[in-house]
Short mmCIF file of C-alpha atoms in Angstrom, two decimals:
data_model
loop_
_atom_site.label_atom_id
_atom_site.label_comp_id
_atom_site.label_asym_id
_atom_site.label_seq_id
_atom_site.Cartn_x
_atom_site.Cartn_y
_atom_site.Cartn_z
CA ARG D 1 -0.03 -0.23 -0.02
CA GLY D 2 1.79 2.96 -1.24
CA VAL D 3 4.97 1.42 -0.25
CA THR D 4 8.33 3.29 -1.70
CA ALA D 5 11.52 1.41 -1.02
CA CYS D 6 15.40 1.84 -2.69
CA PHE D 7 17.41 -1.34 -2.72
CA GLU D 8 21.23 -0.97 -3.56
CA ALA D 9 23.57 -2.93 -5.04
CA GLY D 10 25.76 -4.04 -2.37
CA GLU D 11 23.20 -4.04 0.02
CA VAL D 12 21.10 -6.39 2.51
CA ALA D 13 17.88 -5.49 3.49
CA PHE D 14 16.19 -6.95 5.99
CA VAL D 15 12.45 -6.75 5.36
CA GLU D 16 10.65 -7.83 9.28
CA GLY D 17 7.07 -7.46 10.48
CA PRO D 18 4.30 -9.87 11.60
CA ASN D 19 2.48 -12.67 9.41
CA GLY D 20 0.29 -11.12 6.49
CA ALA D 21 1.97 -7.63 6.92
CA GLY D 22 3.30 -7.81 2.94
CA LYS D 23 6.65 -9.06 3.14
CA SER D 24 6.22 -12.01 0.58
CA THR D 25 3.79 -10.16 -1.37
CA LEU D 26 6.62 -7.28 -1.81
CA LEU D 27 9.29 -10.32 -2.75
CA ALA D 28 6.94 -11.85 -5.42
CA ILE D 29 6.36 -8.09 -6.69
CA LEU D 30 10.30 -7.49 -7.23
CA GLY D 31 10.49 -10.85 -8.28
CA THR D 32 7.73 -10.16 -11.40
CA ARG D 33 5.61 -12.81 -9.83
CA LEU D 34 2.86 -10.39 -9.06
CA ARG D 35 2.08 -7.03 -10.52
CA PRO D 36 1.46 -4.15 -8.52
CA THR D 37 -1.78 -2.87 -8.42
CA ALA D 38 -0.23 0.55 -8.88
CA GLY D 39 2.85 2.41 -9.17
CA THR D 40 6.13 0.71 -10.50
CA VAL D 41 9.15 -1.14 -10.23
CA ASP D 42 12.60 0.01 -11.45
CA TYR D 43 15.19 -2.12 -12.01
CA ALA D 44 17.96 -0.05 -11.97
CA GLY D 45 20.77 -1.52 -14.75
CA ILE D 46 18.71 -4.24 -16.12
CA ASP D 47 16.62 -3.93 -18.81
CA GLN D 48 12.88 -3.71 -17.61
CA ASP D 49 11.17 -6.49 -19.53
CA VAL D 50 10.13 -9.45 -17.18
CA LEU D 51 12.54 -11.66 -18.93
CA SER D 52 15.47 -9.90 -18.57
CA VAL D 53 14.78 -9.26 -14.76
CA ARG D 54 14.45 -12.87 -14.01
CA ALA D 55 17.82 -13.55 -15.74
CA GLU D 56 19.35 -11.60 -13.18
CA LEU D 57 17.20 -12.94 -10.49
CA GLY D 58 17.98 -15.36 -7.26
CA TRP D 59 15.16 -16.62 -5.56
CA LEU D 60 14.37 -18.34 -2.59
CA ALA D 61 10.57 -18.86 -1.56
CA HIS D 62 8.76 -20.63 1.03
CA ASP D 63 8.25 -23.26 -1.64
CA LEU D 64 11.45 -24.50 -1.90
CA ARG D 65 11.33 -25.21 -5.85
CA VAL D 66 13.33 -28.35 -5.67
CA TYR D 67 12.47 -31.53 -7.68
CA ALA D 68 12.17 -34.09 -5.18
CA GLU D 69 13.45 -37.18 -7.52
CA LEU D 70 16.31 -35.77 -8.48
CA THR D 71 19.41 -35.36 -6.33
CA ALA D 72 20.97 -32.17 -4.56
CA ARG D 73 23.54 -31.85 -7.39
CA GLU D 74 21.41 -32.49 -10.34
CA ASN D 75 18.69 -29.93 -8.99
CA VAL D 76 21.67 -27.38 -8.96
CA GLU D 77 23.25 -28.55 -12.13
CA LEU D 78 19.56 -27.95 -14.34
CA TRP D 79 19.03 -24.33 -12.69
CA SER D 80 22.83 -23.86 -13.55
CA ARG D 81 22.08 -25.03 -17.29
CA LEU D 82 18.78 -22.89 -17.17
CA GLN D 83 20.63 -19.77 -16.28
CA GLY D 84 23.22 -20.43 -19.08
CA VAL D 85 26.36 -21.31 -16.53
CA GLU D 86 28.19 -24.47 -17.14
CA PRO D 87 27.40 -26.82 -14.57
CA GLU D 88 30.69 -28.54 -14.26
CA VAL D 89 32.15 -24.94 -13.43
CA SER D 90 29.34 -24.02 -10.93
CA TRP D 91 28.54 -26.87 -9.28
CA GLY D 92 32.13 -27.10 -6.77
CA PRO D 93 32.16 -23.36 -5.54
CA VAL D 94 28.31 -23.77 -4.66
CA ALA D 95 28.50 -26.72 -2.81
CA ALA D 96 31.45 -25.93 -1.12
CA ARG D 97 29.88 -22.42 -0.05
CA LEU D 98 26.56 -24.34 1.30
CA GLY D 99 28.34 -27.91 2.54
CA LEU D 100 26.41 -29.66 -0.28
CA THR D 101 28.77 -32.22 -0.96
CA GLU D 102 27.97 -34.73 1.94
CA PHE D 103 24.46 -35.32 0.26
CA ALA D 104 25.10 -34.50 -3.23
CA ASP D 105 23.85 -37.64 -5.24
CA GLN D 106 21.05 -38.55 -2.55
CA PRO D 107 17.72 -37.96 -3.77
CA VAL D 108 16.21 -34.61 -2.61
CA ARG D 109 12.89 -36.61 -1.08
CA THR D 110 15.15 -37.90 1.08
CA LEU D 111 16.96 -35.04 2.88
CA SER D 112 16.05 -33.01 5.58
CA ARG D 113 14.22 -29.93 5.68
CA GLY D 114 17.33 -28.00 6.25
CA GLN D 115 19.29 -30.03 3.77
CA ARG D 116 16.30 -28.76 1.20
CA GLN D 117 16.79 -25.51 2.28
CA ARG D 118 20.81 -25.59 1.57
CA VAL D 119 19.93 -27.16 -1.98
CA ALA D 120 17.25 -24.52 -3.11
CA LEU D 121 19.67 -21.33 -1.53
CA ALA D 122 22.46 -23.14 -3.92
CA LYS D 123 19.83 -22.89 -6.88
CA ALA D 124 19.45 -19.10 -5.75
CA VAL D 125 23.11 -18.17 -6.03
CA VAL D 126 24.50 -20.56 -8.39
CA HIS D 127 24.33 -18.27 -11.64
CA SER D 128 25.80 -14.98 -9.59
CA PRO D 129 22.20 -13.05 -9.68
CA SER D 130 22.52 -9.02 -9.80
CA LEU D 131 19.22 -9.29 -7.32
CA LEU D 132 18.65 -11.80 -4.73
CA LEU D 133 15.24 -12.35 -2.87
CA LEU D 134 15.09 -14.82 0.02
CA ASP D 135 12.05 -15.25 2.07
CA GLU D 136 13.26 -16.72 5.56
CA PRO D 137 16.38 -18.33 4.34
CA THR D 138 17.27 -19.69 7.66
CA THR D 139 14.23 -21.66 7.97
CA GLY D 140 14.96 -25.46 9.04
CA LEU D 141 18.81 -24.73 9.42
CA ASP D 142 21.22 -25.66 12.45
CA VAL D 143 23.38 -23.16 14.13
CA GLU D 144 26.32 -24.23 11.40
CA SER D 145 24.30 -23.83 8.53
CA VAL D 146 22.70 -20.23 9.56
CA ALA D 147 26.34 -19.24 9.85
CA ARG D 148 26.98 -20.49 5.93
CA VAL D 149 24.06 -18.56 4.97
CA GLU D 150 25.60 -15.59 7.11
CA ARG D 151 28.95 -15.73 5.08
CA LEU D 152 27.08 -16.47 1.83
CA LEU D 153 25.18 -12.86 2.38
CA CYS D 154 28.30 -11.41 3.15
CA GLU D 155 30.30 -12.42 -0.06
CA GLU D 156 27.02 -11.83 -2.10
CA ARG D 157 26.89 -8.37 -0.85
CA ASP D 158 30.50 -7.89 -1.22
CA ARG D 159 30.29 -9.08 -4.89
CA GLY D 160 27.56 -6.36 -5.29
CA ALA D 161 24.21 -8.09 -5.47
CA THR D 162 21.35 -6.22 -4.49
CA ILE D 163 19.54 -8.51 -1.39
CA VAL D 164 16.47 -8.56 0.35
CA VAL D 165 15.46 -11.07 2.79
CA VAL D 166 12.36 -11.53 4.80
CA ASN D 167 13.64 -12.40 8.20
CA HIS D 168 12.40 -13.47 11.50
CA THR D 169 15.54 -14.88 13.15
CA PRO D 170 16.60 -12.83 15.83
CA GLY D 171 20.31 -11.48 15.65
CA PHE D 172 20.37 -12.70 11.78
CA ALA D 173 20.39 -8.95 10.48
CA GLU D 174 22.87 -7.47 13.05
CA ARG D 175 25.41 -10.14 12.29
CA VAL D 176 25.29 -9.66 8.28
CA GLY D 177 25.04 -5.96 9.00
CA GLY D 178 22.10 -5.40 6.53
CA ARG D 179 19.47 -2.50 6.92
CA ARG D 180 16.26 -3.64 8.51
CA LEU D 181 13.11 -2.24 7.58
CA ARG D 182 9.54 -2.87 9.27
CA LEU D 183 6.36 -3.87 7.01
CA GLU D 184 3.19 -3.24 9.09
CA ARG D 185 -0.26 -3.82 7.08
CA GLY D 186 1.40 -3.46 3.74
CA ARG D 187 3.41 -0.14 4.55
CA PHE D 188 6.84 0.70 5.77
CA GLU D 189 7.20 2.16 9.11
CA SER D 190 9.53 4.90 9.72
#
């Protein structure tokens, strides 16, 4: 509702607020899944057509969008190919960053929620997107995996990505050093 915000390159912005405040809707609009009923979204440095924006987008949603019958490696490699990145080059670095090697060749259906979450995160960053949208990236993760995600966000920020994170994890924004925004009833509070 009349949301005005600017998310900068090289920044992590944490969007916080109660359930139903509009956080996931905001991500869906930024991610071109929903059209705003009024106003516009401007993607600086990216052609404004939907396909160009989506090519620059990495997204982790509540629905992890991983194929249960494929292995962790196959899920990430498939997404790499769809993004025009050679899987042989992309798998190793992203697997190391998120600790995927121990279960790389297991079908996703056999993995824990936290392991599936890490596979979905790998898909979101494997193509080095300039815009990264993460809806509750620490869901189901143990302490070590949360630390991996924190390092990953810092690395992506330092690479120059624009990162918008919906967050409920206490202390997460402070540890990453991001800007915090509070959304209430569809509006940012000052």
